[in-house]
Amino acid sequence: MRKINLKNGWELERPVDGNVVPLTVPGDNISALLSAGVIPDPYYADNEKKVQWIGREPWIFRTHFTLDASTLSSPRSASHIFLQFDSIDTFARVLLNGTEAGRCENMFLRYRFDVSQLVRQGENVLEILFDSPEKTAAALKDDLPYPVPHTIYPLQAMGRNLIRKAQCHAGWDWGPCLMVSGIYGEVTLNIAGPHRIEAVHTNITCHNGTWNLEVVTELFANHAGQTSICIECAGKKREREVALTKGNQNATLTLEIENPDLWWPNGYGEQNLYQLKVTTDNDHVEKKIGFRTVEVITSPDDRGIPMTFRVNGRDIFCKGANWIPLDALPGRYSLKRYENLLQSAIDANMNMVRVWGGGHYECDDFYRLCDQKGLLVWQDFMFSCSLYPSTPSFLDNVRKEVAYQIKRLKDHPSVALWCGNNEDLGALTWFEESRLNRDRYIVDYDRLNEGVIGNEVRTLDPNRTWWPSSPSAGEGDYTDCWHDDTKGDMHYWSVWHEGKPFEAYREVTPRFCSEFGFQSFPSRRTVATFAPPHERNITSSVMEHHQKNERGNTIIISTISRYFRFPESFEETLYLSHVQQAMAITTAVEYWRCRRPICMGALYWQLNDNWPVASWSSIEYDGGWKPLHYAAKRFFAPIHVVLLNPKPGQISVTGLNDTSSPIHGRLELTCIGFDGVVKLKRTFDQTMERDGATQLALETFDVTAQPPEENFWYARFIPNDNSTVVENYLLQLPPKQCRMGNADIRYTLVNQDSKLGVKITTDLPAFYVVLEIEGWNGRLSDNCFHLLPGHPKTIMLEGVTPDAKTVESLSIRSLRNAPEK
């Protein structure tokens, strides 16, 4: 089959005035208008409000392509010519040479349109006529027999839950409302012979070391005939003849693979992949697959219903974050940005990401990178924080979407679980309509979630776990898992939404926490990209516009006053918001890891941003790491120690070991005054057990002799082989109550192996030391750390090294001291 790429030569037309601008495909209309200078940057100031008209108008995408006589030389009856679109967002008619080839109504579907009779020799004109997504949603809403509500955010396009488009395009509590229209992925003209391969997907099972690789090849034949099919993988090959009837049919062949090298998550082994080739007489498909087993253990125990991911027979503590779309403007997606974010997850010792249900099913590059890097994927279907209709047309549309996405994604070894939605089970109690008529809406929910999505998963991918909603306790359980930590996965938002202190994270032990988080403001670097100097105040209109959670700034500021002395400047406010975000998530993760095996997963909200904004992310929009991400690198480390105050006058130390071997070593536990003087030191010979949490020490001390406001605790574990020395600290009181001194932090530039670094020293213990180079979003080897006198620390500048002038803007800030330069 011959493919002709149609990505070039596109233009965007606004039908209301006929104005035309260049268009990049893959891409979207807002990105094109911005590139042409027609609209202001929607990410700057409050310009988002000025571009809302774009989602309310129709648009035309147009390109021209030329076909020569040789391309069309085969008899039309013997060949098949079709247009393929990986994704069209969302409501559109496709015209070729003025004749309609097909219609689109779902951005999550691949569309193939037969144009065998529409193409012509010479110039061809391809047009995509987009309808307004907002007006289409409004018309669908008017046709409903009763209301179907959804959550509403500060700037909101209504009716998002009625259309099969990324839900967050309509606005969210961290993202802008930008109702783009676009073409994503590949656009090709395909010239096939008498048949084509529609899809290839596999079912892989293992018995006593022998893996059965069942390969299902879905074919479309233009007319009756026959073809040979050959499958090859791991040095094995099988071929047979297949009779074809006109239309769609499947052919299934199986290979037996003996003892392949297994695929493992990050931190547990290698990510071994094998090439699978499927070939017919005139078409072929190649993909990488992996051999592994993933079980989700939910058998009831004496505490409730666990949720444990077992990979290749080994229980995995899942460490990671929630993933939202890369950008609010799909035209800005790039392989480089995917690579940076996913590598950042790996570098922070993560082994799982959750593709959240309010965005979109990710592109092939995303899953390929997760396969290569060892990131398990918790895959939501694209439904979030809403009720949804159960009309026959809506359910049929969803059925096609789900079937297509399962077949597209199921062969990625990284995909660990299918989840029906994000918080739709809980949403049944959020709206007055559903509270007053729960039966009606729970029937709608069940028809969609179990009757369509669940049934498609069970039919097409029976060997992978189906999880009906997040949070939930599994199939058949409709109870609230926000506030019940005994079963399934939990979304624990009491600290953020209810204003509870960080210590409340230690009042629950989720079996698996798939969402929890705490916001911070952006960095100075990011604020400078959207706020002019006179708007750089937390309560300015621009700063408040870039805070989409209506209570967000209030929560951040009130929490700062709970834990810290109140900031004296805008810059210090940003800094303290980053510190307390890192404190919050560290408090949760460290405690829950100590509670293994009761808790077996912690995925914080959220990994990334889709525009520059105050949010829960650990990585900013430009890819720079917030202090939280540096903290995650420590609290997700495979070997770690955690200090806790079970009660006044008592210190416990727990060793965390995610490796497959016990670790023997020496624990040093030290009480140090804020003046830097050692008050008490104890040493223990201990062993961290494999794949678990081990209490290494439980010590009492005299509170009057070592008062918490004057001292902190420091623990260090030195393995006998000196392989990985780990350390941690404990402030026993909120930092504002600790009698810290004003540390004199100094630095000098150093060069190591032709790389630039900074050697930092201090005269007094310094806490939450944060380095920032103005205008540079590169990565540091460490950040947001504690520093002791006599223990200098060298921080290397990784990635693109800033020039000497930029390095001069380095500032070092910690609690109780102004930034040092």
Short mmCIF file of N, CA, C and O in Angstrom, two decimals, residues 95-172:
data_model
loop_
_atom_site.label_atom_id
_atom_site.label_comp_id
_atom_site.label_asym_id
_atom_site.label_seq_id
_atom_site.Cartn_x
_atom_site.Cartn_y
_atom_site.Cartn_z
N LEU A 95 -14.45 17.30 2.45
CA LEU A 95 -14.77 17.45 1.03
C LEU A 95 -13.52 17.24 0.20
O LEU A 95 -12.45 17.80 0.51
N LEU A 96 -13.64 16.44 -0.84
CA LEU A 96 -12.56 16.28 -1.80
C LEU A 96 -13.08 16.71 -3.16
O LEU A 96 -14.08 16.15 -3.65
N ASN A 97 -12.44 17.72 -3.70
CA ASN A 97 -12.85 18.28 -4.99
C ASN A 97 -14.32 18.67 -5.00
O ASN A 97 -15.06 18.44 -5.95
N GLY A 98 -14.75 19.23 -3.87
CA GLY A 98 -16.10 19.77 -3.76
C GLY A 98 -17.17 18.77 -3.40
O GLY A 98 -18.32 19.17 -3.17
N THR A 99 -16.83 17.48 -3.28
CA THR A 99 -17.81 16.45 -2.94
C THR A 99 -17.53 15.91 -1.55
O THR A 99 -16.37 15.64 -1.21
N GLU A 100 -18.59 15.73 -0.77
CA GLU A 100 -18.41 15.25 0.59
C GLU A 100 -17.95 13.80 0.60
O GLU A 100 -18.59 12.92 0.02
N ALA A 101 -16.83 13.56 1.32
CA ALA A 101 -16.31 12.20 1.46
C ALA A 101 -16.73 11.57 2.77
O ALA A 101 -16.78 10.34 2.88
N GLY A 102 -17.04 12.38 3.75
CA GLY A 102 -17.46 11.83 5.04
C GLY A 102 -17.59 12.92 6.08
O GLY A 102 -17.27 14.09 5.84
N ARG A 103 -18.07 12.52 7.27
CA ARG A 103 -18.28 13.45 8.38
C ARG A 103 -17.61 12.92 9.64
O ARG A 103 -17.48 11.71 9.82
N CYS A 104 -17.25 13.85 10.52
CA CYS A 104 -16.56 13.50 11.77
C CYS A 104 -17.32 14.11 12.94
O CYS A 104 -17.88 15.22 12.83
N GLU A 105 -17.32 13.40 14.07
CA GLU A 105 -17.99 13.91 15.26
C GLU A 105 -17.30 13.46 16.54
O GLU A 105 -17.86 13.58 17.62
N ASN A 106 -16.05 12.98 16.43
CA ASN A 106 -15.37 12.44 17.60
C ASN A 106 -13.86 12.58 17.39
O ASN A 106 -13.30 11.94 16.50
N MET A 107 -13.21 13.40 18.21
CA MET A 107 -11.77 13.61 18.03
C MET A 107 -10.94 12.40 18.45
O MET A 107 -9.74 12.34 18.19
N PHE A 108 -11.57 11.41 19.10
CA PHE A 108 -10.86 10.24 19.59
C PHE A 108 -10.95 9.06 18.64
O PHE A 108 -10.58 7.95 18.99
N LEU A 109 -11.45 9.28 17.44
CA LEU A 109 -11.58 8.23 16.43
C LEU A 109 -10.63 8.48 15.27
O LEU A 109 -10.39 9.63 14.88
N ARG A 110 -10.10 7.42 14.69
CA ARG A 110 -9.45 7.51 13.39
C ARG A 110 -10.53 7.42 12.33
O ARG A 110 -11.43 6.59 12.41
N TYR A 111 -10.44 8.27 11.32
CA TYR A 111 -11.41 8.25 10.23
C TYR A 111 -10.74 7.85 8.92
O TYR A 111 -9.64 8.35 8.59
N ARG A 112 -11.41 6.94 8.20
CA ARG A 112 -10.96 6.54 6.87
C ARG A 112 -12.14 6.71 5.90
O ARG A 112 -13.22 6.14 6.14
N PHE A 113 -11.92 7.47 4.85
CA PHE A 113 -12.99 7.75 3.89
C PHE A 113 -12.57 7.27 2.49
O PHE A 113 -11.48 7.61 2.00
N ASP A 114 -13.45 6.49 1.89
CA ASP A 114 -13.20 5.99 0.54
C ASP A 114 -13.35 7.13 -0.46
O ASP A 114 -14.40 7.75 -0.57
N VAL A 115 -12.27 7.43 -1.17
CA VAL A 115 -12.30 8.52 -2.17
C VAL A 115 -11.89 7.99 -3.54
O VAL A 115 -11.43 8.75 -4.40
N SER A 116 -12.05 6.68 -3.73
CA SER A 116 -11.62 6.08 -4.99
C SER A 116 -12.24 6.77 -6.20
O SER A 116 -11.61 6.90 -7.27
N GLN A 117 -13.49 7.21 -6.05
CA GLN A 117 -14.19 7.84 -7.17
C GLN A 117 -14.11 9.37 -7.15
O GLN A 117 -14.68 10.04 -8.02
N LEU A 118 -13.42 9.92 -6.13
CA LEU A 118 -13.37 11.38 -6.01
C LEU A 118 -12.02 11.97 -6.41
O LEU A 118 -11.95 13.14 -6.78
N VAL A 119 -10.95 11.17 -6.30
CA VAL A 119 -9.63 11.70 -6.68
C VAL A 119 -9.55 11.84 -8.20
O VAL A 119 -10.28 11.16 -8.95
N ARG A 120 -8.64 12.71 -8.63
CA ARG A 120 -8.48 12.90 -10.07
C ARG A 120 -7.02 13.19 -10.39
O ARG A 120 -6.25 13.62 -9.53
N GLN A 121 -6.67 12.95 -11.65
CA GLN A 121 -5.32 13.26 -12.09
C GLN A 121 -5.14 14.77 -12.09
O GLN A 121 -6.05 15.53 -12.40
N GLY A 122 -3.95 15.21 -11.66
CA GLY A 122 -3.70 16.65 -11.56
C GLY A 122 -4.00 17.16 -10.17
O GLY A 122 -3.85 16.45 -9.18
N GLU A 123 -4.46 18.40 -10.10
CA GLU A 123 -4.67 19.04 -8.79
C GLU A 123 -5.96 18.55 -8.15
O GLU A 123 -7.00 18.44 -8.80
N ASN A 124 -5.85 18.31 -6.84
CA ASN A 124 -6.99 17.94 -6.02
C ASN A 124 -7.09 18.93 -4.86
O ASN A 124 -6.07 19.40 -4.34
N VAL A 125 -8.32 19.23 -4.45
CA VAL A 125 -8.55 20.16 -3.35
C VAL A 125 -9.23 19.41 -2.20
O VAL A 125 -10.30 18.83 -2.38
N LEU A 126 -8.57 19.42 -1.05
CA LEU A 126 -9.10 18.77 0.15
C LEU A 126 -9.51 19.85 1.14
O LEU A 126 -8.70 20.71 1.50
N GLU A 127 -10.76 19.82 1.58
CA GLU A 127 -11.26 20.81 2.53
C GLU A 127 -11.91 20.11 3.72
O GLU A 127 -12.60 19.10 3.55
N ILE A 128 -11.64 20.67 4.91
CA ILE A 128 -12.30 20.20 6.14
C ILE A 128 -13.14 21.37 6.66
O ILE A 128 -12.59 22.42 7.03
N LEU A 129 -14.44 21.22 6.65
CA LEU A 129 -15.36 22.27 7.07
C LEU A 129 -15.78 22.01 8.52
O LEU A 129 -16.56 21.09 8.80
N PHE A 130 -15.20 22.79 9.43
CA PHE A 130 -15.45 22.61 10.86
C PHE A 130 -16.65 23.42 11.32
O PHE A 130 -16.77 24.61 11.01
N ASP A 131 -17.53 22.77 12.08
CA ASP A 131 -18.59 23.47 12.77
C ASP A 131 -18.10 23.92 14.14
O ASP A 131 -17.16 23.35 14.70
N SER A 132 -18.73 24.94 14.69
CA SER A 132 -18.39 25.43 16.02
C SER A 132 -18.66 24.36 17.06
O SER A 132 -19.79 23.88 17.19
N PRO A 133 -17.65 23.96 17.86
CA PRO A 133 -17.91 22.96 18.91
C PRO A 133 -18.86 23.50 19.98
O PRO A 133 -19.67 22.75 20.53
N GLU A 134 -18.78 24.80 20.28
CA GLU A 134 -19.65 25.35 21.32
C GLU A 134 -21.11 25.37 20.85
O GLU A 134 -22.02 25.01 21.61
N LYS A 135 -21.34 25.77 19.62
CA LYS A 135 -22.73 25.83 19.13
C LYS A 135 -23.29 24.43 18.93
O LYS A 135 -24.49 24.21 19.14
N THR A 136 -22.45 23.50 18.52
CA THR A 136 -22.91 22.12 18.38
C THR A 136 -23.33 21.56 19.73
O THR A 136 -24.38 20.91 19.86
N ALA A 137 -22.51 21.83 20.76
CA ALA A 137 -22.86 21.36 22.11
C ALA A 137 -24.16 22.01 22.58
O ALA A 137 -25.00 21.35 23.21
N ALA A 138 -24.36 23.28 22.29
CA ALA A 138 -25.58 23.98 22.70
C ALA A 138 -26.81 23.36 22.04
O ALA A 138 -27.86 23.20 22.67
N ALA A 139 -26.67 23.01 20.75
CA ALA A 139 -27.79 22.40 20.04
C ALA A 139 -28.11 21.02 20.62
O ALA A 139 -29.29 20.65 20.76
N LEU A 140 -27.08 20.26 20.97
CA LEU A 140 -27.31 18.94 21.57
C LEU A 140 -27.98 19.08 22.93
O LEU A 140 -28.84 18.27 23.29
N LYS A 141 -27.60 20.10 23.66
CA LYS A 141 -28.21 20.32 24.98
C LYS A 141 -29.70 20.60 24.84
O LYS A 141 -30.52 20.12 25.64
N ASP A 142 -30.06 21.36 23.83
CA ASP A 142 -31.48 21.69 23.62
C ASP A 142 -32.31 20.47 23.27
O ASP A 142 -33.53 20.45 23.51
N ASP A 143 -31.68 19.45 22.71
CA ASP A 143 -32.40 18.25 22.29
C ASP A 143 -32.55 17.21 23.42
O ASP A 143 -33.23 16.21 23.23
N LEU A 144 -31.90 17.44 24.56
CA LEU A 144 -31.96 16.47 25.65
C LEU A 144 -33.34 16.47 26.30
O LEU A 144 -33.94 17.54 26.50
N PRO A 145 -33.83 15.30 26.70
CA PRO A 145 -35.13 15.26 27.38
C PRO A 145 -35.06 15.76 28.82
O PRO A 145 -36.08 16.12 29.40
N TYR A 146 -33.85 15.78 29.42
CA TYR A 146 -33.67 16.29 30.77
C TYR A 146 -32.20 16.74 30.90
O TYR A 146 -31.33 16.34 30.12
N PRO A 147 -31.89 17.59 31.87
CA PRO A 147 -30.53 18.15 31.97
C PRO A 147 -29.49 17.07 32.28
O PRO A 147 -29.75 16.11 33.01
N VAL A 148 -28.30 17.26 31.71
CA VAL A 148 -27.14 16.41 32.01
C VAL A 148 -26.00 17.35 32.38
O VAL A 148 -25.26 17.82 31.51
N PRO A 149 -25.84 17.64 33.68
CA PRO A 149 -24.90 18.69 34.09
C PRO A 149 -23.44 18.24 34.13
O PRO A 149 -23.13 17.06 34.15
N HIS A 150 -22.57 19.25 34.15
CA HIS A 150 -21.14 19.02 34.31
C HIS A 150 -20.59 20.10 35.23
O HIS A 150 -21.23 21.12 35.48
N THR A 151 -19.37 19.89 35.73
CA THR A 151 -18.73 20.90 36.56
C THR A 151 -18.45 22.15 35.74
O THR A 151 -18.23 22.08 34.53
N ILE A 152 -18.46 23.29 36.41
CA ILE A 152 -18.28 24.57 35.73
C ILE A 152 -17.13 25.31 36.40
O ILE A 152 -17.09 25.45 37.62
N TYR A 153 -16.21 25.79 35.58
CA TYR A 153 -15.02 26.48 36.06
C TYR A 153 -15.08 27.97 35.68
O TYR A 153 -16.00 28.40 34.96
N PRO A 154 -14.14 28.79 36.15
CA PRO A 154 -14.28 30.25 35.99
C PRO A 154 -14.54 30.73 34.57
O PRO A 154 -15.35 31.63 34.36
N LEU A 155 -13.84 30.18 33.59
CA LEU A 155 -14.12 30.51 32.19
C LEU A 155 -14.45 29.19 31.51
O LEU A 155 -13.59 28.32 31.36
N GLN A 156 -15.69 29.03 31.09
CA GLN A 156 -16.20 27.70 30.74
C GLN A 156 -17.00 27.73 29.44
O GLN A 156 -17.85 28.60 29.25
N ALA A 157 -16.72 26.77 28.56
CA ALA A 157 -17.58 26.50 27.41
C ALA A 157 -18.58 25.44 27.84
O ALA A 157 -18.20 24.36 28.29
N MET A 158 -19.85 25.75 27.71
CA MET A 158 -20.88 24.86 28.24
C MET A 158 -21.15 23.68 27.30
O MET A 158 -20.93 23.75 26.10
N GLY A 159 -21.64 22.59 27.91
CA GLY A 159 -22.03 21.41 27.14
C GLY A 159 -20.89 20.51 26.74
O GLY A 159 -21.06 19.64 25.87
N ARG A 160 -19.73 20.65 27.40
CA ARG A 160 -18.57 19.84 27.01
C ARG A 160 -18.83 18.35 27.11
O ARG A 160 -18.26 17.56 26.36
N ASN A 161 -19.70 17.94 28.07
CA ASN A 161 -19.95 16.53 28.31
C ASN A 161 -20.86 15.91 27.26
O ASN A 161 -21.08 14.69 27.27
N LEU A 162 -21.36 16.70 26.34
CA LEU A 162 -22.25 16.18 25.30
C LEU A 162 -21.51 15.89 24.00
O LEU A 162 -22.10 15.34 23.07
N ILE A 163 -20.24 16.28 23.94
CA ILE A 163 -19.47 16.10 22.70
C ILE A 163 -18.19 15.33 23.01
O ILE A 163 -17.65 15.40 24.11
N ARG A 164 -17.72 14.58 22.03
CA ARG A 164 -16.54 13.73 22.22
C ARG A 164 -15.29 14.51 21.80
O ARG A 164 -14.72 14.29 20.74
N LYS A 165 -14.94 15.40 22.69
CA LYS A 165 -13.80 16.29 22.53
C LYS A 165 -13.10 16.34 23.87
O LYS A 165 -13.71 16.10 24.92
N ALA A 166 -11.80 16.63 23.90
CA ALA A 166 -11.08 16.73 25.16
C ALA A 166 -11.85 17.66 26.10
O ALA A 166 -12.08 18.82 25.79
N GLN A 167 -12.24 17.13 27.25
CA GLN A 167 -13.09 17.88 28.15
C GLN A 167 -12.42 19.15 28.68
O GLN A 167 -13.07 20.17 28.89
N CYS A 168 -11.11 19.11 28.86
CA CYS A 168 -10.42 20.29 29.40
C CYS A 168 -10.27 21.40 28.39
O CYS A 168 -9.91 22.53 28.77
N HIS A 169 -10.55 21.17 27.10
CA HIS A 169 -10.55 22.27 26.15
C HIS A 169 -11.58 23.32 26.54
O HIS A 169 -11.44 24.50 26.20
N ALA A 170 -12.61 22.89 27.26
CA ALA A 170 -13.69 23.81 27.65
C ALA A 170 -13.38 24.56 28.93
O ALA A 170 -14.23 25.30 29.43
N GLY A 171 -12.16 24.40 29.47
CA GLY A 171 -11.77 25.08 30.70
C GLY A 171 -11.76 24.12 31.88
O GLY A 171 -12.60 23.23 31.97
N TRP A 172 -10.76 24.30 32.77
CA TRP A 172 -10.65 23.46 33.96
C TRP A 172 -10.10 24.31 35.09
O TRP A 172 -9.82 25.50 34.89
#
